[in-house]
Short mmCIF file of C-alpha atoms in Angstrom, two decimals:
data_model
loop_
_atom_site.label_atom_id
_atom_site.label_comp_id
_atom_site.label_asym_id
_atom_site.label_seq_id
_atom_site.Cartn_x
_atom_site.Cartn_y
_atom_site.Cartn_z
CA UNK I 912 15.05 -22.39 25.85
CA UNK I 913 15.77 -18.58 25.98
CA UNK I 914 14.20 -16.54 22.90
CA UNK I 915 13.40 -12.82 22.32
CA UNK I 916 10.31 -11.46 23.40
CA UNK I 917 7.45 -11.90 20.82
CA UNK I 918 6.32 -9.80 18.05
CA UNK I 919 2.58 -9.70 16.80
CA UNK I 920 2.99 -8.11 13.13
CA UNK I 921 -0.81 -8.45 12.56
CA UNK I 922 -3.33 -7.90 15.11
CA UNK I 923 -6.00 -5.06 16.01
CA UNK I 924 -4.89 -3.28 19.17
CA UNK I 925 -7.52 -0.72 19.78
CA UNK I 926 -10.37 -3.38 19.06
CA UNK I 927 -8.68 -5.74 21.56
CA UNK I 928 -9.01 -3.12 24.28
CA UNK I 929 -12.50 -2.00 23.25
CA UNK I 930 -13.58 -5.96 22.99
CA UNK I 931 -13.23 -6.22 26.72
CA UNK I 932 -16.48 -3.85 26.87
CA UNK I 933 -18.57 -6.30 24.97
CA UNK I 934 -20.44 -9.45 25.49
CA UNK I 935 -18.69 -12.55 24.44
CA UNK I 936 -20.23 -15.69 22.78
CA UNK I 937 -17.47 -17.76 22.07
CA UNK I 938 -19.49 -20.72 24.74
CA UNK I 939 -22.76 -20.55 22.55
CA UNK I 940 -23.50 -23.86 20.85
CA UNK I 941 -26.69 -23.17 19.63
CA UNK I 942 -28.84 -20.53 18.47
CA UNK I 943 -30.80 -20.78 21.76
CA UNK I 944 -27.31 -20.19 23.59
CA UNK I 945 -26.59 -16.95 21.96
CA UNK I 946 -30.15 -15.83 22.59
CA UNK I 947 -29.65 -16.62 26.30
CA UNK I 948 -26.50 -14.64 26.30
CA UNK I 949 -27.91 -11.71 24.82
CA UNK I 950 -31.21 -11.59 26.93
CA UNK I 951 -28.92 -11.94 29.96
CA UNK I 952 -26.85 -8.80 28.93
CA UNK I 953 -30.09 -6.52 28.02
CA UNK I 954 -30.52 -5.63 31.43
CA UNK I 955 -26.92 -4.55 32.08
CA UNK I 956 -27.16 -1.56 29.48
CA UNK I 957 -27.91 1.90 30.01
CA UNK I 958 -30.64 3.65 28.03
CA UNK I 959 -30.00 4.07 24.59
CA UNK I 960 -26.64 1.78 24.30
CA UNK I 961 -26.22 -0.73 21.88
CA UNK I 962 -25.96 -4.23 22.79
CA UNK I 963 -22.65 -5.33 21.16
CA UNK I 964 -21.53 -9.02 21.18
CA UNK I 965 -18.29 -10.59 19.51
CA UNK I 966 -17.16 -14.27 18.66
CA UNK I 967 -20.52 -15.37 17.23
CA UNK I 968 -20.00 -18.31 15.42
CA UNK I 969 -23.11 -20.04 13.40
CA UNK I 970 -20.51 -23.06 12.74
CA UNK I 971 -20.57 -24.44 15.81
CA UNK I 972 -24.32 -24.82 15.55
CA UNK I 973 -25.24 -28.32 14.49
CA UNK I 974 -26.99 -27.00 11.17
CA UNK I 975 -24.74 -24.22 10.73
CA UNK I 976 -27.21 -21.86 9.87
CA UNK I 977 -27.12 -17.82 11.19
CA UNK I 978 -30.03 -16.31 13.31
CA UNK I 979 -31.42 -13.47 11.60
CA UNK I 980 -32.98 -10.06 12.75
CA UNK I 981 -36.15 -11.93 13.57
CA UNK I 982 -34.65 -13.83 15.94
CA UNK I 983 -32.78 -10.80 17.73
CA UNK I 984 -35.94 -8.83 17.48
CA UNK I 985 -37.60 -11.10 19.90
CA UNK I 986 -35.18 -9.89 22.40
CA UNK I 987 -35.68 -6.06 21.70
CA UNK I 988 -37.12 -4.36 18.87
CA UNK I 989 -36.08 -1.01 19.69
CA UNK I 990 -32.49 -1.50 21.46
CA UNK I 991 -29.88 -1.72 18.38
CA UNK I 992 -28.13 -5.34 18.89
CA UNK I 993 -25.06 -6.12 16.63
CA UNK I 994 -23.26 -9.61 16.56
CA UNK I 995 -19.90 -9.65 15.27
CA UNK I 996 -18.77 -13.10 13.79
CA UNK I 997 -15.58 -14.62 15.24
CA UNK I 998 -13.76 -14.05 12.18
CA UNK I 999 -14.63 -10.60 11.78
CA UNK I 1000 -16.10 -10.72 8.31
CA UNK I 1001 -19.73 -11.04 8.95
CA UNK I 1002 -22.21 -9.89 11.64
CA UNK I 1003 -25.98 -10.46 12.77
CA UNK I 1004 -28.16 -7.31 13.32
CA UNK I 1005 -31.80 -6.38 14.56
CA UNK I 1006 -34.29 -4.52 13.13
CA UNK I 1007 -33.19 -1.62 15.41
CA UNK I 1008 -29.66 -1.64 14.38
CA UNK I 1009 -30.55 -1.90 10.52
CA UNK I 1010 -32.66 1.25 11.02
CA UNK I 1011 -30.05 3.17 12.74
CA UNK I 1012 -27.94 2.28 9.68
CA UNK I 1013 -30.33 3.40 7.27
CA UNK I 1014 -30.78 0.05 5.87
CA UNK I 1015 -33.87 -0.77 4.22
CA UNK I 1016 -35.08 -2.96 1.04
CA UNK I 1017 -34.12 -0.22 -1.04
CA UNK I 1018 -30.65 -0.04 0.25
CA UNK I 1019 -28.27 -1.28 -2.31
CA UNK I 1020 -25.33 -3.83 -1.11
CA UNK I 1021 -22.00 -1.77 -0.52
CA UNK I 1022 -19.04 -2.42 -2.48
CA UNK I 1023 -17.20 -5.21 -1.44
CA UNK I 1024 -20.41 -6.40 0.81
CA UNK I 1025 -23.70 -7.96 0.99
CA UNK I 1026 -27.02 -7.60 3.10
CA UNK I 1027 -28.44 -11.05 2.71
CA UNK I 1028 -32.19 -10.62 1.91
CA UNK I 1029 -35.50 -12.55 2.22
CA UNK I 1030 -37.93 -13.89 -0.52
CA UNK I 1031 -39.26 -10.20 -0.50
CA UNK I 1032 -36.09 -8.55 -0.76
CA UNK I 1033 -35.92 -7.18 2.97
CA UNK I 1034 -32.55 -7.31 4.57
CA UNK I 1035 -32.94 -10.40 7.16
CA UNK I 1036 -29.98 -9.04 9.67
CA UNK I 1037 -27.17 -11.36 7.95
CA UNK I 1038 -24.45 -9.22 7.05
CA UNK I 1039 -21.25 -10.05 5.01
CA UNK I 1040 -17.98 -8.06 4.61
CA UNK I 1041 -18.42 -4.37 3.96
CA UNK I 1042 -22.39 -4.71 4.75
CA UNK I 1043 -21.28 -5.71 8.62
CA UNK I 1044 -18.72 -2.36 8.46
CA UNK I 1045 -21.56 -0.29 7.45
CA UNK I 1046 -23.85 -1.11 9.94
CA UNK I 1047 -21.00 -0.87 12.66
CA UNK I 1048 -20.42 2.67 11.41
CA UNK I 1049 -23.92 3.76 12.97
CA UNK I 1050 -22.71 2.53 16.41
CA UNK I 1051 -21.50 5.82 18.62
CA UNK I 1052 -17.87 6.06 18.64
CA UNK I 1053 -16.05 5.60 21.80
CA UNK I 1054 -15.10 8.62 23.94
CA UNK I 1055 -11.45 9.88 23.26
CA UNK I 1056 -10.31 8.58 26.66
CA UNK I 1057 -11.79 5.47 26.39
CA UNK I 1058 -9.82 4.53 23.37
CA UNK I 1059 -6.51 5.67 24.92
CA UNK I 1060 -7.52 3.37 27.81
CA UNK I 1061 -8.37 0.45 25.37
CA UNK I 1062 -4.91 0.59 23.79
CA UNK I 1063 -3.31 0.80 27.22
CA UNK I 1064 -5.20 -2.16 28.73
CA UNK I 1065 -4.27 -4.13 25.13
CA UNK I 1066 -0.78 -3.25 25.53
CA UNK I 1067 -0.77 -4.49 29.35
CA UNK I 1068 -2.23 -7.78 28.56
CA UNK I 1069 -0.27 -8.34 25.38
CA UNK I 1070 2.91 -7.45 27.53
CA UNK I 1071 2.05 -10.06 30.11
CA UNK I 1072 2.09 -12.82 27.18
CA UNK I 1073 5.55 -12.00 26.37
CA UNK I 1074 4.94 -9.43 23.52
CA UNK I 1075 6.93 -6.45 23.18
CA UNK I 1076 5.77 -5.06 19.69
CA UNK I 1077 2.63 -5.38 17.90
CA UNK I 1078 1.23 -4.01 14.51
CA UNK I 1079 -2.57 -2.63 14.39
CA UNK I 1080 -3.66 -3.57 10.88
CA UNK I 1081 -6.92 -1.60 10.41
CA UNK I 1082 -6.01 2.00 11.80
CA UNK I 1083 -8.30 4.62 10.86
CA UNK I 1084 -12.18 3.00 10.91
CA UNK I 1085 -13.38 5.73 13.17
CA UNK I 1086 -11.47 8.72 11.43
CA UNK I 1087 -7.62 8.05 11.15
CA UNK I 1088 -6.49 11.58 12.75
CA UNK I 1089 -8.32 10.74 15.83
CA UNK I 1090 -7.33 7.15 16.05
CA UNK I 1091 -3.33 7.89 15.29
CA UNK I 1092 -3.85 10.52 18.47
CA UNK I 1093 -5.02 8.31 20.81
CA UNK I 1094 -2.26 5.95 19.93
CA UNK I 1095 0.08 8.44 20.13
CA UNK I 1096 -0.90 9.55 23.35
CA UNK I 1097 -0.99 5.88 24.56
CA UNK I 1098 2.61 5.70 23.73
CA UNK I 1099 3.39 8.79 25.40
CA UNK I 1100 1.76 7.71 28.57
CA UNK I 1101 3.85 4.24 28.46
CA UNK I 1102 2.02 1.64 26.51
CA UNK I 1103 3.82 -1.39 27.35
CA UNK I 1104 4.53 -2.51 23.84
CA UNK I 1105 5.74 -0.98 20.98
CA UNK I 1106 3.08 0.51 18.44
CA UNK I 1107 3.20 -0.20 14.67
CA UNK I 1108 0.25 1.21 12.68
CA UNK I 1109 -1.07 0.23 9.19
CA UNK I 1110 -3.83 2.68 8.28
CA UNK I 1111 -6.89 1.39 6.15
CA UNK I 1112 -6.29 2.46 2.28
CA UNK I 1113 -9.34 4.31 2.39
CA UNK I 1114 -8.53 6.59 5.45
CA UNK I 1115 -5.34 7.91 3.43
CA UNK I 1116 -6.35 7.61 -0.36
CA UNK I 1117 -10.26 7.39 -0.10
CA UNK I 1118 -12.77 10.49 -0.51
CA UNK I 1119 -12.58 11.38 2.97
CA UNK I 1120 -9.17 10.13 3.33
CA UNK I 1121 -6.38 12.42 5.03
CA UNK I 1122 -4.06 11.92 1.84
CA UNK I 1123 -0.73 10.69 1.78
CA UNK I 1124 1.00 14.22 2.53
CA UNK I 1125 -0.97 14.71 5.97
CA UNK I 1126 -0.08 11.13 6.58
CA UNK I 1127 3.74 11.95 6.02
CA UNK I 1128 3.04 15.01 8.69
CA UNK I 1129 1.20 12.38 11.08
CA UNK I 1130 4.27 10.21 10.87
CA UNK I 1131 7.04 12.69 11.54
CA UNK I 1132 5.19 13.79 14.71
CA UNK I 1133 5.57 10.03 16.03
CA UNK I 1134 8.51 9.03 18.28
CA UNK I 1135 9.55 6.13 16.33
CA UNK I 1136 10.91 4.18 19.16
CA UNK I 1137 7.64 3.97 20.59
CA UNK I 1138 5.15 4.13 17.70
CA UNK I 1139 5.49 4.20 13.98
CA UNK I 1140 3.45 4.13 10.60
CA UNK I 1141 4.31 1.24 8.47
CA UNK I 1142 2.07 1.16 5.48
CA UNK I 1143 -1.67 0.89 4.26
CA UNK I 1144 -3.98 -2.02 4.59
CA UNK I 1145 -6.44 -3.35 2.18
CA UNK I 1146 -8.82 -6.35 1.72
CA UNK I 1147 -9.11 -8.66 -1.44
CA UNK I 1148 -11.65 -11.40 -0.07
CA UNK I 1149 -13.45 -12.32 3.28
CA UNK I 1150 -13.07 -15.66 5.46
CA UNK I 1151 -13.83 -19.35 5.06
CA UNK I 1152 -15.87 -19.60 8.41
CA UNK I 1153 -18.28 -16.96 6.88
CA UNK I 1154 -18.05 -18.55 3.38
CA UNK I 1155 -16.53 -15.13 2.06
CA UNK I 1156 -13.10 -15.80 1.30
CA UNK I 1157 -12.55 -16.13 -2.47
CA UNK I 1158 -11.67 -19.40 -3.44
CA UNK I 1159 -11.79 -21.44 -6.81
CA UNK I 1160 -14.29 -24.02 -6.80
CA UNK I 1161 -17.40 -23.83 -4.26
CA UNK I 1162 -18.00 -24.14 -0.43
CA UNK I 1163 -19.66 -27.43 0.38
CA UNK I 1164 -21.19 -26.83 3.98
CA UNK I 1165 -22.74 -24.30 6.14
CA UNK I 1166 -25.24 -21.69 5.50
CA UNK I 1167 -27.24 -22.80 2.19
CA UNK I 1168 -27.73 -18.76 1.42
CA UNK I 1169 -23.93 -18.00 1.29
CA UNK I 1170 -22.35 -17.35 -2.07
CA UNK I 1171 -20.78 -20.56 -3.40
CA UNK I 1172 -17.25 -19.27 -4.21
CA UNK I 1173 -16.96 -16.28 -1.50
CA UNK I 1174 -16.47 -12.77 -2.01
CA UNK I 1175 -13.98 -10.63 -4.04
CA UNK I 1176 -13.77 -7.09 -2.95
CA UNK I 1177 -12.32 -5.65 -5.93
CA UNK I 1178 -12.08 -6.03 -9.49
CA UNK I 1179 -8.63 -6.98 -10.33
CA UNK I 1180 -8.13 -3.44 -12.13
CA UNK I 1181 -9.26 -1.36 -9.28
CA UNK I 1182 -7.03 -3.62 -6.93
CA UNK I 1183 -3.93 -2.99 -9.28
CA UNK I 1184 -4.68 0.79 -9.17
CA UNK I 1185 -5.06 1.18 -5.57
CA UNK I 1186 -1.71 -0.81 -5.00
CA UNK I 1187 0.02 1.31 -7.28
CA UNK I 1188 -1.42 4.65 -5.74
CA UNK I 1189 0.16 3.47 -2.43
CA UNK I 1190 3.36 2.16 -4.04
CA UNK I 1191 3.65 5.35 -5.87
CA UNK I 1192 3.42 7.24 -2.72
CA UNK I 1193 6.16 5.37 -0.92
CA UNK I 1194 3.68 3.18 1.05
CA UNK I 1195 3.92 -0.60 1.75
CA UNK I 1196 0.54 -2.34 1.12
CA UNK I 1197 -0.56 -5.05 3.20
CA UNK I 1198 -3.39 -7.14 1.63
CA UNK I 1199 -5.85 -9.53 3.31
CA UNK I 1200 -6.14 -12.51 1.00
CA UNK I 1201 -7.46 -15.60 2.49
CA UNK I 1202 -8.60 -17.73 -0.49
CA UNK I 1203 -6.65 -19.12 -3.49
CA UNK I 1204 -8.36 -16.71 -6.16
CA UNK I 1205 -7.77 -13.67 -3.97
CA UNK I 1206 -4.40 -14.64 -3.47
CA UNK I 1207 -3.65 -14.79 -7.07
CA UNK I 1208 -5.33 -11.19 -7.82
CA UNK I 1209 -2.99 -9.62 -4.86
CA UNK I 1210 0.09 -11.28 -6.14
CA UNK I 1211 -0.80 -10.01 -9.79
CA UNK I 1212 -1.25 -6.40 -8.17
CA UNK I 1213 1.86 -6.55 -6.25
CA UNK I 1214 4.05 -7.80 -9.25
CA UNK I 1215 2.53 -4.72 -11.39
CA UNK I 1216 3.41 -2.48 -8.66
CA UNK I 1217 7.28 -2.92 -9.31
CA UNK I 1218 8.02 -3.14 -5.84
CA UNK I 1219 6.66 -6.62 -4.75
CA UNK I 1220 9.08 -7.28 -2.27
CA UNK I 1221 7.84 -4.24 0.02
CA UNK I 1222 4.62 -5.29 0.53
CA UNK I 1223 2.52 -8.07 2.64
CA UNK I 1224 0.05 -10.59 2.09
CA UNK I 1225 -1.82 -11.49 5.32
CA UNK I 1226 -3.34 -15.04 6.09
CA UNK I 1227 -2.91 -16.78 2.61
CA UNK I 1228 -4.75 -19.78 3.88
CA UNK I 1229 -5.47 -21.78 0.92
CA UNK I 1230 -2.48 -21.90 -1.60
CA UNK I 1231 -1.40 -24.18 -4.57
CA UNK I 1232 2.33 -25.08 -4.98
CA UNK I 1233 2.49 -22.80 -8.20
CA UNK I 1234 1.17 -19.56 -5.77
CA UNK I 1235 4.10 -20.51 -3.11
CA UNK I 1236 6.56 -20.72 -5.69
CA UNK I 1237 5.42 -17.23 -7.29
CA UNK I 1238 5.39 -15.83 -3.78
CA UNK I 1239 9.02 -16.63 -3.36
CA UNK I 1240 10.09 -15.58 -6.59
CA UNK I 1241 8.33 -12.18 -5.84
CA UNK I 1242 9.91 -11.96 -2.64
CA UNK I 1243 6.50 -11.07 -0.85
CA UNK I 1244 6.08 -10.94 2.79
CA UNK I 1245 3.66 -13.51 4.15
CA UNK I 1246 1.81 -13.21 7.61
CA UNK I 1247 0.09 -16.37 8.74
CA UNK I 1248 -1.99 -17.06 11.88
CA UNK I 1249 -1.56 -20.59 13.01
CA UNK I 1250 -3.74 -20.36 16.26
CA UNK I 1251 -6.78 -20.05 13.59
CA UNK I 1252 -6.49 -23.85 13.06
CA UNK I 1253 -7.19 -24.43 16.81
CA UNK I 1254 -9.95 -21.91 17.12
CA UNK I 1255 -11.67 -22.50 13.69
CA UNK I 1256 -10.81 -25.64 12.33
CA UNK I 1257 -14.46 -26.89 13.04
CA UNK I 1258 -15.62 -24.38 10.61
CA UNK I 1259 -12.98 -24.85 7.81
CA UNK I 1260 -13.90 -28.69 7.48
CA UNK I 1261 -17.61 -27.64 7.33
CA UNK I 1262 -17.14 -25.23 4.72
CA UNK I 1263 -14.19 -26.64 2.34
CA UNK I 1264 -14.91 -30.32 3.55
CA UNK I 1265 -12.22 -32.21 5.43
CA UNK I 1266 -9.54 -32.69 2.06
CA UNK I 1267 -9.25 -29.13 1.14
CA UNK I 1268 -9.32 -28.09 5.00
CA UNK I 1269 -6.41 -30.36 5.93
CA UNK I 1270 -4.13 -28.24 3.45
CA UNK I 1271 -4.77 -24.98 4.98
CA UNK I 1272 -1.73 -22.96 6.25
CA UNK I 1273 0.72 -24.58 4.42
CA UNK I 1274 3.87 -23.41 6.69
CA UNK I 1275 6.24 -26.16 6.17
CA UNK I 1276 5.95 -25.60 2.30
CA UNK I 1277 6.27 -21.74 2.47
CA UNK I 1278 9.48 -22.19 4.78
CA UNK I 1279 11.03 -24.84 2.24
CA UNK I 1280 10.00 -22.85 -0.82
CA UNK I 1281 11.82 -19.54 0.90
CA UNK I 1282 9.21 -17.29 1.41
CA UNK I 1283 9.48 -14.59 3.96
CA UNK I 1284 7.30 -16.07 6.59
CA UNK I 1285 6.24 -14.69 9.80
CA UNK I 1286 3.67 -15.53 12.40
CA UNK I 1287 0.81 -13.67 14.21
CA UNK I 1288 -2.32 -13.81 15.84
CA UNK I 1289 -5.10 -11.44 14.44
CA UNK I 1290 -6.35 -10.51 18.22
CA UNK I 1291 -9.02 -10.08 18.91
CA UNK I 1292 -10.44 -12.66 16.55
CA UNK I 1293 -8.47 -15.01 18.55
CA UNK I 1294 -7.33 -14.76 22.26
CA UNK I 1295 -3.69 -14.25 20.90
CA UNK I 1296 -1.62 -16.28 23.26
CA UNK I 1297 1.62 -16.79 21.00
CA UNK I 1298 2.10 -19.93 22.57
CA UNK I 1299 -1.10 -21.28 21.13
CA UNK I 1300 0.11 -20.07 17.76
CA UNK I 1301 3.50 -22.01 18.25
CA UNK I 1302 1.73 -25.05 19.31
CA UNK I 1303 -0.48 -25.04 16.21
CA UNK I 1304 2.75 -24.51 14.20
CA UNK I 1305 4.62 -27.08 15.35
CA UNK I 1306 1.71 -29.63 15.96
CA UNK I 1307 -1.21 -29.09 13.87
CA UNK I 1308 -4.56 -30.34 15.06
CA UNK I 1309 -6.14 -33.23 14.24
CA UNK I 1310 -7.44 -33.26 10.54
CA UNK I 1311 -4.87 -31.16 9.49
CA UNK I 1312 -2.07 -32.18 7.24
CA UNK I 1313 1.12 -32.87 9.69
CA UNK I 1314 3.45 -32.82 6.83
CA UNK I 1315 2.81 -28.85 7.15
CA UNK I 1316 4.33 -28.70 10.65
CA UNK I 1317 7.35 -26.61 10.99
CA UNK I 1318 10.04 -26.99 13.55
CA UNK I 1319 10.02 -25.52 17.33
CA UNK I 1320 12.83 -23.28 16.11
CA UNK I 1321 11.39 -22.15 13.16
CA UNK I 1322 8.08 -21.47 14.99
CA UNK I 1323 10.02 -19.28 17.53
CA UNK I 1324 11.54 -17.47 14.55
CA UNK I 1325 8.23 -16.70 12.99
CA UNK I 1326 6.97 -14.93 16.39
CA UNK I 1327 10.26 -13.15 16.80
CA UNK I 1328 13.05 -12.48 14.51
CA UNK I 1329 11.08 -12.98 11.59
CA UNK I 1330 8.19 -11.07 12.54
CA UNK I 1331 10.32 -8.08 13.77
CA UNK I 1332 11.71 -8.03 10.24
CA UNK I 1333 8.40 -7.66 8.83
CA UNK I 1334 8.02 -4.46 10.72
CA UNK I 1335 11.54 -3.54 10.01
CA UNK I 1336 12.79 -3.96 13.29
CA UNK I 1337 15.53 -6.07 15.23
CA UNK I 1338 14.51 -9.08 17.63
CA UNK I 1339 14.24 -7.65 21.08
CA UNK I 1340 17.25 -8.22 23.50
CA UNK I 1341 15.16 -8.97 26.31
CA UNK I 1342 15.12 -12.82 26.79
CA UNK I 1343 12.14 -15.24 27.85
CA UNK I 1344 12.09 -19.12 28.51
CA UNK I 1345 10.21 -21.52 26.51
CA UNK I 1346 10.10 -25.06 26.85
CA UNK I 1347 8.86 -27.29 23.86
CA UNK I 1348 7.61 -30.07 25.74
CA UNK I 1349 5.98 -28.22 28.18
CA UNK I 1350 4.20 -25.97 25.28
CA UNK I 1351 2.88 -29.08 23.61
CA UNK I 1352 1.60 -30.30 26.98
CA UNK I 1353 -0.46 -27.27 27.78
CA UNK I 1354 -3.95 -26.58 27.25
CA UNK I 1355 -4.78 -23.79 24.77
CA UNK I 1356 -6.05 -20.29 26.25
CA UNK I 1357 -9.42 -19.34 26.73
#
C-alpha cells in the first residue's frame, strides 16, 4: 500500500539529537545494572562534565523501588550525576547534582514538582516533575553549534524512517530566542524534515518570557515552508510510569513513596487563566494530560476559553466514555502515542493494575466518537519509528483491550493525513510503501 510520508505532531527534536550524546539505561533490569552502566560511563567523561543518562526506569526492577542519591554517591560524590526517567517526568540526582542546583533540606518543592525527602527532611535524590526540571537547569547548556547539529541529526534520523514533518513540543527550555535561532539555522542549512515549534507557555508569558509581541516578530522571521511556530505548550500532570499522572482513585503498585493519586500541576483557576491568556493572544494551546483527573481540568479550561477547537490535548491515556464524548462535542484535537504500550506496558500494569491498564489509549472509542485524533511518538521518550506506533495501534500488546484496536487504514491516517491536519498542513505528496502483514510480523525497533 502506498501512503504519504509520516508526520510526527508530538516529539522533542532538539532533545532527540542531544540524547545521542548521553548514556542510555534502557537495558538495565536492576539497580545493580544501572550502577554498573553509570560506573562504566564515568571514565569516558572530561573533567567537570556532568554524567547524564536517559531511559532510567525503576518499573523494570523486581521491586519497582527507585535508586536514591546515596546509591549514585557510591559512584561519585563529587561529579554531578543525573538519571532521566524514560517517561521524562522524573529523575535521580546524586548529592553533587543537588548541590549544583542549590537544593537542600531548606529548599521548598517547586510549583508542580517534588523533591522526595527522607525521614529527616533531606532530599533523597528522587525528583518528580518540575523538581527534575529545576535540577536539569543547573546542567551547562549545550553550545549553539551543538544544538544546531543535534537538530540536524534528529532530522536525518527521522527522515530515514519516512518522516517528513515533526513538531517540537517544548521549545524554549534553555531560552526561547536561542532555541528558535538554532531551529531556524538548522532549517536554513537544509534540515531533512519540516519543523513545527510549540514553545513552552512560560517561555512566552512567564516572568522571563519573551512576550507574545516578540514571539510574533520571531514567527514572521521564519520561512513557513520549512519552519513555523504553531502554539504554546503546557503540562497539567505527570506520567503513569512515575506515578505522577493525575488520576481519580489511587495507584496500586510501584514505589511506596509515590503520591497515591499523582500530581496536578496547576490549580484549576490558574490553568484556566493560562489557557485564556494564550487564547487572547491568538495562540493555540497544547496541554499534556495523561490521567483522567487532569483530562477533566484541561477540557474545562478549553471550554472556558471559548476556542476549544483550536486547542490540543496530548496523550489522554486514561479516559471515561463521558470524557470521550465531551472531547468530540468540544471538537478538541487529541494527539496519542500508541508506541507507549509497547515500551511501558509493564509500568502501566504495575502502577494501575491489569484491569485499568488494559483500557489505556482508547483509540477505537476516540475514532468512533468522531474525535479529531492524530498519532505521534513523543521521541526521545521512545525510539519513535512510526511503524512501531502503527503496530501498537492496530494490534495492541497482550493485556491491553483488543476492542480498542483501530484499522490499518485508520492508523496510517493517524500518522499521515490526520497528523498533518493537526499542524495545519496537507499530507505529503511523496509516497512510501507499507505492507500490513509485513508490519505486524516485524520486531519492534530498539
